[in-house]
Amino acid sequence: LVNLINAVNSYPKRVLLISKSDVVKGIGNDTVCSISDLYNVYVRGLSGQSQVITQQGFKLALSSGSLVVIIDGIDEIESALADKSDLAAFAESISELNSSLHSCRVLVTSRDVNVGRLKALGNAEIVYLRGFRETDIDTFLRKDEQTLKDNLRNLFQRIKNDAGFVNPYLLHVARQFLVSGAAETPVP
């Protein structure tokens, strides 16, 4: 998705995706207390794979809104960094970059564990993605055979959470498993 967005020359913004796998490649002895620190770890992990902008250019592009940063799995990144991270200082660094032009755009994804810590960003909006409800399965499976639909509906009943939701990725993996023929018998 990021590559598709960045390929559109008429779109005035560029998108940078930073995930745990990018960070793991570049972890050193530095502590990540700011978005700039995270960018440094990201760049170190690239090891010459692509052109990068300078630290000052990164801050300018981010604060002006011409760069949108997507940090996928901040909880996983924090775990990978272990004691080399400070999420409160990290969140504050984004607020500081945003304070001058109010154009800073950072999308952070995380499991909802300790999401309250991300509320330190005064202008942050917390959005919860809940997953599929039983009624969403029909749309998800609209082109599949009835037997597959029945099997996945039965599975849904067994794996839904207390609020009645199922992770769409989990449902997708189960569907792929059933479609591949790996499951010879129907789901009980």
JSON list of C-alpha atoms in Angstrom, two decimals:
[
{"chain": "A", "resi": 1, "resn": "LEU", "atom": "CA", "xyz": [0.00, 0.00, 0.00]},
{"chain": "A", "resi": 2, "resn": "VAL", "atom": "CA", "xyz": [2.80, 2.40, 0.91]},
{"chain": "A", "resi": 3, "resn": "ASN", "atom": "CA", "xyz": [4.53, 1.74, -2.41]},
{"chain": "A", "resi": 4, "resn": "LEU", "atom": "CA", "xyz": [1.29, 2.34, -4.31]},
{"chain": "A", "resi": 5, "resn": "ILE", "atom": "CA", "xyz": [0.71, 5.67, -2.54]},
{"chain": "A", "resi": 6, "resn": "ASN", "atom": "CA", "xyz": [4.30, 6.78, -3.08]},
{"chain": "A", "resi": 7, "resn": "ALA", "atom": "CA", "xyz": [4.11, 5.85, -6.78]},
{"chain": "A", "resi": 8, "resn": "VAL", "atom": "CA", "xyz": [1.38, 8.43, -7.41]},
{"chain": "A", "resi": 9, "resn": "ASN", "atom": "CA", "xyz": [3.40, 11.47, -8.45]},
{"chain": "A", "resi": 10, "resn": "SER", "atom": "CA", "xyz": [0.43, 13.83, -8.19]},
{"chain": "A", "resi": 11, "resn": "TYR", "atom": "CA", "xyz": [-0.02, 13.00, -4.48]},
{"chain": "A", "resi": 12, "resn": "PRO", "atom": "CA", "xyz": [1.85, 15.72, -2.56]},
{"chain": "A", "resi": 13, "resn": "LYS", "atom": "CA", "xyz": [2.72, 13.58, 0.46]},
{"chain": "A", "resi": 14, "resn": "ARG", "atom": "CA", "xyz": [5.03, 10.63, 0.86]},
{"chain": "A", "resi": 15, "resn": "VAL", "atom": "CA", "xyz": [4.47, 7.74, 3.26]},
{"chain": "A", "resi": 16, "resn": "LEU", "atom": "CA", "xyz": [7.09, 6.00, 5.36]},
{"chain": "A", "resi": 17, "resn": "LEU", "atom": "CA", "xyz": [6.23, 2.65, 6.98]},
{"chain": "A", "resi": 18, "resn": "ILE", "atom": "CA", "xyz": [8.27, 1.55, 9.98]},
{"chain": "A", "resi": 19, "resn": "SER", "atom": "CA", "xyz": [7.59, -1.91, 11.42]},
{"chain": "A", "resi": 20, "resn": "LYS", "atom": "CA", "xyz": [9.19, -4.19, 13.99]},
{"chain": "A", "resi": 21, "resn": "SER", "atom": "CA", "xyz": [11.15, -6.06, 11.32]},
{"chain": "A", "resi": 22, "resn": "ASP", "atom": "CA", "xyz": [12.71, -2.76, 10.16]},
{"chain": "A", "resi": 23, "resn": "VAL", "atom": "CA", "xyz": [13.65, -1.81, 13.71]},
{"chain": "A", "resi": 24, "resn": "VAL", "atom": "CA", "xyz": [15.12, -5.21, 14.61]},
{"chain": "A", "resi": 25, "resn": "LYS", "atom": "CA", "xyz": [17.58, -4.87, 11.71]},
{"chain": "A", "resi": 26, "resn": "GLY", "atom": "CA", "xyz": [18.86, -1.54, 13.02]},
{"chain": "A", "resi": 27, "resn": "ILE", "atom": "CA", "xyz": [18.85, -1.93, 16.79]},
{"chain": "A", "resi": 28, "resn": "GLY", "atom": "CA", "xyz": [22.08, -0.72, 18.29]},
{"chain": "A", "resi": 29, "resn": "ASN", "atom": "CA", "xyz": [22.88, 0.54, 21.75]},
{"chain": "A", "resi": 30, "resn": "ASP", "atom": "CA", "xyz": [20.89, 3.73, 21.32]},
{"chain": "A", "resi": 31, "resn": "THR", "atom": "CA", "xyz": [17.77, 4.49, 23.32]},
{"chain": "A", "resi": 32, "resn": "VAL", "atom": "CA", "xyz": [14.64, 5.35, 21.33]},
{"chain": "A", "resi": 33, "resn": "CYS", "atom": "CA", "xyz": [13.07, 8.34, 23.08]},
{"chain": "A", "resi": 34, "resn": "SER", "atom": "CA", "xyz": [11.79, 10.20, 20.02]},
{"chain": "A", "resi": 35, "resn": "ILE", "atom": "CA", "xyz": [10.41, 9.67, 16.57]},
{"chain": "A", "resi": 36, "resn": "SER", "atom": "CA", "xyz": [13.77, 10.90, 15.25]},
{"chain": "A", "resi": 37, "resn": "ASP", "atom": "CA", "xyz": [15.54, 8.18, 17.24]},
{"chain": "A", "resi": 38, "resn": "LEU", "atom": "CA", "xyz": [13.19, 5.60, 15.74]},
{"chain": "A", "resi": 39, "resn": "TYR", "atom": "CA", "xyz": [13.94, 6.96, 12.27]},
{"chain": "A", "resi": 40, "resn": "ASN", "atom": "CA", "xyz": [17.68, 6.58, 12.95]},
{"chain": "A", "resi": 41, "resn": "VAL", "atom": "CA", "xyz": [17.19, 2.93, 13.93]},
{"chain": "A", "resi": 42, "resn": "TYR", "atom": "CA", "xyz": [15.05, 2.42, 10.81]},
{"chain": "A", "resi": 43, "resn": "VAL", "atom": "CA", "xyz": [17.72, 3.95, 8.54]},
{"chain": "A", "resi": 44, "resn": "ARG", "atom": "CA", "xyz": [20.46, 1.87, 10.15]},
{"chain": "A", "resi": 45, "resn": "GLY", "atom": "CA", "xyz": [18.40, -1.25, 9.41]},
{"chain": "A", "resi": 46, "resn": "LEU", "atom": "CA", "xyz": [18.11, -0.36, 5.71]},
{"chain": "A", "resi": 47, "resn": "SER", "atom": "CA", "xyz": [21.86, -0.79, 5.20]},
{"chain": "A", "resi": 48, "resn": "GLY", "atom": "CA", "xyz": [21.95, 0.91, 1.82]},
{"chain": "A", "resi": 49, "resn": "GLN", "atom": "CA", "xyz": [18.76, -0.63, 0.39]},
{"chain": "A", "resi": 50, "resn": "SER", "atom": "CA", "xyz": [17.22, 2.71, -0.52]},
{"chain": "A", "resi": 51, "resn": "GLN", "atom": "CA", "xyz": [17.82, 6.43, -0.46]},
{"chain": "A", "resi": 52, "resn": "VAL", "atom": "CA", "xyz": [17.16, 8.08, 2.86]},
{"chain": "A", "resi": 53, "resn": "ILE", "atom": "CA", "xyz": [16.66, 11.66, 3.89]},
{"chain": "A", "resi": 54, "resn": "THR", "atom": "CA", "xyz": [18.78, 13.34, 6.53]},
{"chain": "A", "resi": 55, "resn": "GLN", "atom": "CA", "xyz": [17.64, 13.59, 10.13]},
{"chain": "A", "resi": 56, "resn": "GLN", "atom": "CA", "xyz": [16.92, 17.31, 9.67]},
{"chain": "A", "resi": 57, "resn": "GLY", "atom": "CA", "xyz": [15.07, 16.61, 6.41]},
{"chain": "A", "resi": 58, "resn": "PHE", "atom": "CA", "xyz": [13.01, 13.94, 8.16]},
{"chain": "A", "resi": 59, "resn": "LYS", "atom": "CA", "xyz": [11.98, 16.34, 10.94]},
{"chain": "A", "resi": 60, "resn": "LEU", "atom": "CA", "xyz": [11.13, 19.09, 8.46]},
{"chain": "A", "resi": 61, "resn": "ALA", "atom": "CA", "xyz": [9.12, 16.80, 6.16]},
{"chain": "A", "resi": 62, "resn": "LEU", "atom": "CA", "xyz": [7.24, 15.29, 9.09]},
{"chain": "A", "resi": 63, "resn": "SER", "atom": "CA", "xyz": [6.46, 18.57, 10.84]},
{"chain": "A", "resi": 64, "resn": "SER", "atom": "CA", "xyz": [5.35, 20.22, 7.58]},
{"chain": "A", "resi": 65, "resn": "GLY", "atom": "CA", "xyz": [3.00, 17.37, 6.74]},
{"chain": "A", "resi": 66, "resn": "SER", "atom": "CA", "xyz": [4.71, 16.34, 3.51]},
{"chain": "A", "resi": 67, "resn": "LEU", "atom": "CA", "xyz": [5.70, 13.01, 5.08]},
{"chain": "A", "resi": 68, "resn": "VAL", "atom": "CA", "xyz": [3.20, 10.69, 6.75]},
{"chain": "A", "resi": 69, "resn": "VAL", "atom": "CA", "xyz": [4.82, 8.14, 9.03]},
{"chain": "A", "resi": 70, "resn": "ILE", "atom": "CA", "xyz": [3.07, 4.84, 9.73]},
{"chain": "A", "resi": 71, "resn": "ILE", "atom": "CA", "xyz": [4.49, 2.98, 12.70]},
{"chain": "A", "resi": 72, "resn": "ASP", "atom": "CA", "xyz": [3.06, -0.51, 12.54]},
{"chain": "A", "resi": 73, "resn": "GLY", "atom": "CA", "xyz": [2.99, -2.34, 15.86]},
{"chain": "A", "resi": 74, "resn": "ILE", "atom": "CA", "xyz": [4.44, 0.16, 18.32]},
{"chain": "A", "resi": 75, "resn": "ASP", "atom": "CA", "xyz": [3.86, -2.42, 21.07]},
{"chain": "A", "resi": 76, "resn": "GLU", "atom": "CA", "xyz": [5.99, -4.95, 19.15]},
{"chain": "A", "resi": 77, "resn": "ILE", "atom": "CA", "xyz": [8.67, -2.33, 18.47]},
{"chain": "A", "resi": 78, "resn": "GLU", "atom": "CA", "xyz": [8.73, -1.36, 22.14]},
{"chain": "A", "resi": 79, "resn": "SER", "atom": "CA", "xyz": [9.09, -5.03, 23.08]},
{"chain": "A", "resi": 80, "resn": "ALA", "atom": "CA", "xyz": [11.94, -5.53, 20.58]},
{"chain": "A", "resi": 81, "resn": "LEU", "atom": "CA", "xyz": [13.76, -2.51, 21.97]},
{"chain": "A", "resi": 82, "resn": "ALA", "atom": "CA", "xyz": [13.26, -3.80, 25.54]},
{"chain": "A", "resi": 83, "resn": "ASP", "atom": "CA", "xyz": [14.70, -1.26, 27.97]},
{"chain": "A", "resi": 84, "resn": "LYS", "atom": "CA", "xyz": [16.02, 0.91, 25.11]},
{"chain": "A", "resi": 85, "resn": "SER", "atom": "CA", "xyz": [12.74, 2.78, 24.63]},
{"chain": "A", "resi": 86, "resn": "ASP", "atom": "CA", "xyz": [10.66, 5.41, 26.40]},
{"chain": "A", "resi": 87, "resn": "LEU", "atom": "CA", "xyz": [7.15, 5.55, 24.93]},
{"chain": "A", "resi": 88, "resn": "ALA", "atom": "CA", "xyz": [6.14, 8.64, 26.90]},
{"chain": "A", "resi": 89, "resn": "ALA", "atom": "CA", "xyz": [9.14, 10.62, 25.61]},
{"chain": "A", "resi": 90, "resn": "PHE", "atom": "CA", "xyz": [8.49, 9.20, 22.14]},
{"chain": "A", "resi": 91, "resn": "ALA", "atom": "CA", "xyz": [4.88, 10.45, 22.17]},
{"chain": "A", "resi": 92, "resn": "GLU", "atom": "CA", "xyz": [6.02, 13.84, 23.46]},
{"chain": "A", "resi": 93, "resn": "SER", "atom": "CA", "xyz": [8.53, 14.14, 20.59]},
{"chain": "A", "resi": 94, "resn": "ILE", "atom": "CA", "xyz": [5.69, 13.84, 18.08]},
{"chain": "A", "resi": 95, "resn": "SER", "atom": "CA", "xyz": [3.74, 16.53, 19.92]},
{"chain": "A", "resi": 96, "resn": "GLU", "atom": "CA", "xyz": [6.79, 18.81, 19.86]},
{"chain": "A", "resi": 97, "resn": "LEU", "atom": "CA", "xyz": [7.24, 18.35, 16.09]},
{"chain": "A", "resi": 98, "resn": "ASN", "atom": "CA", "xyz": [3.56, 19.09, 15.59]},
{"chain": "A", "resi": 99, "resn": "SER", "atom": "CA", "xyz": [3.52, 22.18, 17.80]},
{"chain": "A", "resi": 100, "resn": "SER", "atom": "CA", "xyz": [4.98, 24.56, 15.20]},
{"chain": "A", "resi": 101, "resn": "LEU", "atom": "CA", "xyz": [2.90, 23.90, 12.08]},
{"chain": "A", "resi": 102, "resn": "HIS", "atom": "CA", "xyz": [0.19, 21.54, 13.36]},
{"chain": "A", "resi": 103, "resn": "SER", "atom": "CA", "xyz": [0.68, 19.42, 10.25]},
{"chain": "A", "resi": 104, "resn": "CYS", "atom": "CA", "xyz": [2.51, 16.40, 11.64]},
{"chain": "A", "resi": 105, "resn": "ARG", "atom": "CA", "xyz": [0.87, 13.12, 10.59]},
{"chain": "A", "resi": 106, "resn": "VAL", "atom": "CA", "xyz": [1.83, 9.91, 12.35]},
{"chain": "A", "resi": 107, "resn": "LEU", "atom": "CA", "xyz": [-0.32, 6.79, 12.31]},
{"chain": "A", "resi": 108, "resn": "VAL", "atom": "CA", "xyz": [0.59, 4.34, 15.06]},
{"chain": "A", "resi": 109, "resn": "THR", "atom": "CA", "xyz": [-0.87, 0.85, 15.22]},
{"chain": "A", "resi": 110, "resn": "SER", "atom": "CA", "xyz": [-0.83, -1.28, 18.32]},
{"chain": "A", "resi": 111, "resn": "ARG", "atom": "CA", "xyz": [-2.74, -3.91, 20.14]},
{"chain": "A", "resi": 112, "resn": "ASP", "atom": "CA", "xyz": [-4.99, -2.28, 22.68]},
{"chain": "A", "resi": 113, "resn": "VAL", "atom": "CA", "xyz": [-2.77, -3.32, 25.59]},
{"chain": "A", "resi": 114, "resn": "ASN", "atom": "CA", "xyz": [-1.65, -0.16, 27.41]},
{"chain": "A", "resi": 115, "resn": "VAL", "atom": "CA", "xyz": [-3.10, 2.06, 24.67]},
{"chain": "A", "resi": 116, "resn": "GLY", "atom": "CA", "xyz": [-3.75, 4.67, 27.33]},
{"chain": "A", "resi": 117, "resn": "ARG", "atom": "CA", "xyz": [-0.07, 5.59, 27.20]},
{"chain": "A", "resi": 118, "resn": "LEU", "atom": "CA", "xyz": [-0.55, 6.79, 23.63]},
{"chain": "A", "resi": 119, "resn": "LYS", "atom": "CA", "xyz": [-3.14, 9.27, 24.82]},
{"chain": "A", "resi": 120, "resn": "ALA", "atom": "CA", "xyz": [-0.18, 11.42, 25.93]},
{"chain": "A", "resi": 121, "resn": "LEU", "atom": "CA", "xyz": [-0.45, 12.88, 22.44]},
{"chain": "A", "resi": 122, "resn": "GLY", "atom": "CA", "xyz": [-2.86, 15.70, 23.08]},
{"chain": "A", "resi": 123, "resn": "ASN", "atom": "CA", "xyz": [-4.15, 15.75, 19.53]},
{"chain": "A", "resi": 124, "resn": "ALA", "atom": "CA", "xyz": [-4.22, 11.98, 19.05]},
{"chain": "A", "resi": 125, "resn": "GLU", "atom": "CA", "xyz": [-7.32, 10.11, 18.10]},
{"chain": "A", "resi": 126, "resn": "ILE", "atom": "CA", "xyz": [-7.54, 6.53, 19.34]},
{"chain": "A", "resi": 127, "resn": "VAL", "atom": "CA", "xyz": [-9.46, 4.24, 16.97]},
{"chain": "A", "resi": 128, "resn": "TYR", "atom": "CA", "xyz": [-10.19, 0.64, 17.89]},
{"chain": "A", "resi": 129, "resn": "LEU", "atom": "CA", "xyz": [-10.49, -1.95, 15.15]},
{"chain": "A", "resi": 130, "resn": "ARG", "atom": "CA", "xyz": [-12.72, -4.66, 16.50]},
{"chain": "A", "resi": 131, "resn": "GLY", "atom": "CA", "xyz": [-12.75, -7.32, 13.82]},
{"chain": "A", "resi": 132, "resn": "PHE", "atom": "CA", "xyz": [-15.53, -9.24, 12.09]},
{"chain": "A", "resi": 133, "resn": "ARG", "atom": "CA", "xyz": [-18.95, -9.90, 13.52]},
{"chain": "A", "resi": 134, "resn": "GLU", "atom": "CA", "xyz": [-20.92, -12.90, 12.36]},
{"chain": "A", "resi": 135, "resn": "THR", "atom": "CA", "xyz": [-22.82, -10.75, 9.84]},
{"chain": "A", "resi": 136, "resn": "ASP", "atom": "CA", "xyz": [-19.52, -9.70, 8.23]},
{"chain": "A", "resi": 137, "resn": "ILE", "atom": "CA", "xyz": [-18.70, -13.29, 7.33]},
{"chain": "A", "resi": 138, "resn": "ASP", "atom": "CA", "xyz": [-21.30, -13.35, 4.55]},
{"chain": "A", "resi": 139, "resn": "THR", "atom": "CA", "xyz": [-19.61, -10.41, 2.84]},
{"chain": "A", "resi": 140, "resn": "PHE", "atom": "CA", "xyz": [-16.14, -11.90, 3.39]},
{"chain": "A", "resi": 141, "resn": "LEU", "atom": "CA", "xyz": [-17.21, -15.27, 1.96]},
{"chain": "A", "resi": 142, "resn": "ARG", "atom": "CA", "xyz": [-19.66, -14.07, -0.70]},
{"chain": "A", "resi": 143, "resn": "LYS", "atom": "CA", "xyz": [-17.93, -15.97, -3.54]},
{"chain": "A", "resi": 144, "resn": "ASP", "atom": "CA", "xyz": [-17.18, -19.18, -1.64]},
{"chain": "A", "resi": 145, "resn": "GLU", "atom": "CA", "xyz": [-19.03, -22.47, -1.74]},
{"chain": "A", "resi": 146, "resn": "GLN", "atom": "CA", "xyz": [-21.74, -23.15, 0.84]},
{"chain": "A", "resi": 147, "resn": "THR", "atom": "CA", "xyz": [-19.76, -25.95, 2.54]},
{"chain": "A", "resi": 148, "resn": "LEU", "atom": "CA", "xyz": [-16.85, -23.60, 3.17]},
{"chain": "A", "resi": 149, "resn": "LYS", "atom": "CA", "xyz": [-19.20, -20.93, 4.47]},
{"chain": "A", "resi": 150, "resn": "ASP", "atom": "CA", "xyz": [-20.82, -23.40, 6.86]},
{"chain": "A", "resi": 151, "resn": "ASN", "atom": "CA", "xyz": [-17.44, -24.61, 8.13]},
{"chain": "A", "resi": 152, "resn": "LEU", "atom": "CA", "xyz": [-16.22, -21.07, 8.77]},
{"chain": "A", "resi": 153, "resn": "ARG", "atom": "CA", "xyz": [-19.46, -20.06, 10.49]},
{"chain": "A", "resi": 154, "resn": "ASN", "atom": "CA", "xyz": [-19.05, -23.06, 12.82]},
{"chain": "A", "resi": 155, "resn": "LEU", "atom": "CA", "xyz": [-15.46, -22.07, 13.46]},
{"chain": "A", "resi": 156, "resn": "PHE", "atom": "CA", "xyz": [-16.50, -18.46, 14.08]},
{"chain": "A", "resi": 157, "resn": "GLN", "atom": "CA", "xyz": [-18.74, -19.60, 16.93]},
{"chain": "A", "resi": 158, "resn": "ARG", "atom": "CA", "xyz": [-15.77, -21.28, 18.60]},
{"chain": "A", "resi": 159, "resn": "ILE", "atom": "CA", "xyz": [-13.16, -18.53, 18.19]},
{"chain": "A", "resi": 160, "resn": "LYS", "atom": "CA", "xyz": [-15.12, -15.30, 18.63]},
{"chain": "A", "resi": 161, "resn": "ASN", "atom": "CA", "xyz": [-14.21, -13.18, 21.63]},
{"chain": "A", "resi": 162, "resn": "ASP", "atom": "CA", "xyz": [-16.60, -12.18, 24.41]},
{"chain": "A", "resi": 163, "resn": "ALA", "atom": "CA", "xyz": [-17.73, -9.13, 22.42]},
{"chain": "A", "resi": 164, "resn": "GLY", "atom": "CA", "xyz": [-18.62, -11.35, 19.43]},
{"chain": "A", "resi": 165, "resn": "PHE", "atom": "CA", "xyz": [-15.69, -10.40, 17.18]},
{"chain": "A", "resi": 166, "resn": "VAL", "atom": "CA", "xyz": [-13.13, -12.48, 15.28]},
{"chain": "A", "resi": 167, "resn": "ASN", "atom": "CA", "xyz": [-9.81, -11.23, 14.02]},
{"chain": "A", "resi": 168, "resn": "PRO", "atom": "CA", "xyz": [-10.16, -11.00, 10.20]},
{"chain": "A", "resi": 169, "resn": "TYR", "atom": "CA", "xyz": [-6.64, -12.30, 9.67]},
{"chain": "A", "resi": 170, "resn": "LEU", "atom": "CA", "xyz": [-7.38, -15.38, 11.78]},
{"chain": "A", "resi": 171, "resn": "LEU", "atom": "CA", "xyz": [-10.51, -15.99, 9.73]},
{"chain": "A", "resi": 172, "resn": "HIS", "atom": "CA", "xyz": [-8.52, -15.54, 6.51]},
{"chain": "A", "resi": 173, "resn": "VAL", "atom": "CA", "xyz": [-5.91, -18.09, 7.64]},
{"chain": "A", "resi": 174, "resn": "ALA", "atom": "CA", "xyz": [-8.65, -20.56, 8.58]},
{"chain": "A", "resi": 175, "resn": "ARG", "atom": "CA", "xyz": [-10.27, -20.03, 5.18]},
{"chain": "A", "resi": 176, "resn": "GLN", "atom": "CA", "xyz": [-6.96, -20.64, 3.39]},
{"chain": "A", "resi": 177, "resn": "PHE", "atom": "CA", "xyz": [-6.46, -23.80, 5.44]},
{"chain": "A", "resi": 178, "resn": "LEU", "atom": "CA", "xyz": [-9.89, -25.11, 4.45]},
{"chain": "A", "resi": 179, "resn": "VAL", "atom": "CA", "xyz": [-9.53, -24.07, 0.79]},
{"chain": "A", "resi": 180, "resn": "SER", "atom": "CA", "xyz": [-6.13, -25.80, 0.50]},
{"chain": "A", "resi": 181, "resn": "GLY", "atom": "CA", "xyz": [-7.76, -29.09, 1.43]},
{"chain": "A", "resi": 182, "resn": "ALA", "atom": "CA", "xyz": [-5.61, -29.47, 4.52]},
{"chain": "A", "resi": 183, "resn": "ALA", "atom": "CA", "xyz": [-8.75, -30.04, 6.55]},
{"chain": "A", "resi": 184, "resn": "GLU", "atom": "CA", "xyz": [-10.36, -33.24, 5.35]},
{"chain": "A", "resi": 185, "resn": "THR", "atom": "CA", "xyz": [-13.24, -33.16, 7.80]},
{"chain": "A", "resi": 186, "resn": "PRO", "atom": "CA", "xyz": [-15.75, -30.40, 8.50]},
{"chain": "A", "resi": 187, "resn": "VAL", "atom": "CA", "xyz": [-15.12, -28.06, 11.39]},
{"chain": "A", "resi": 188, "resn": "PRO", "atom": "CA", "xyz": [-17.16, -29.35, 14.34]}
]
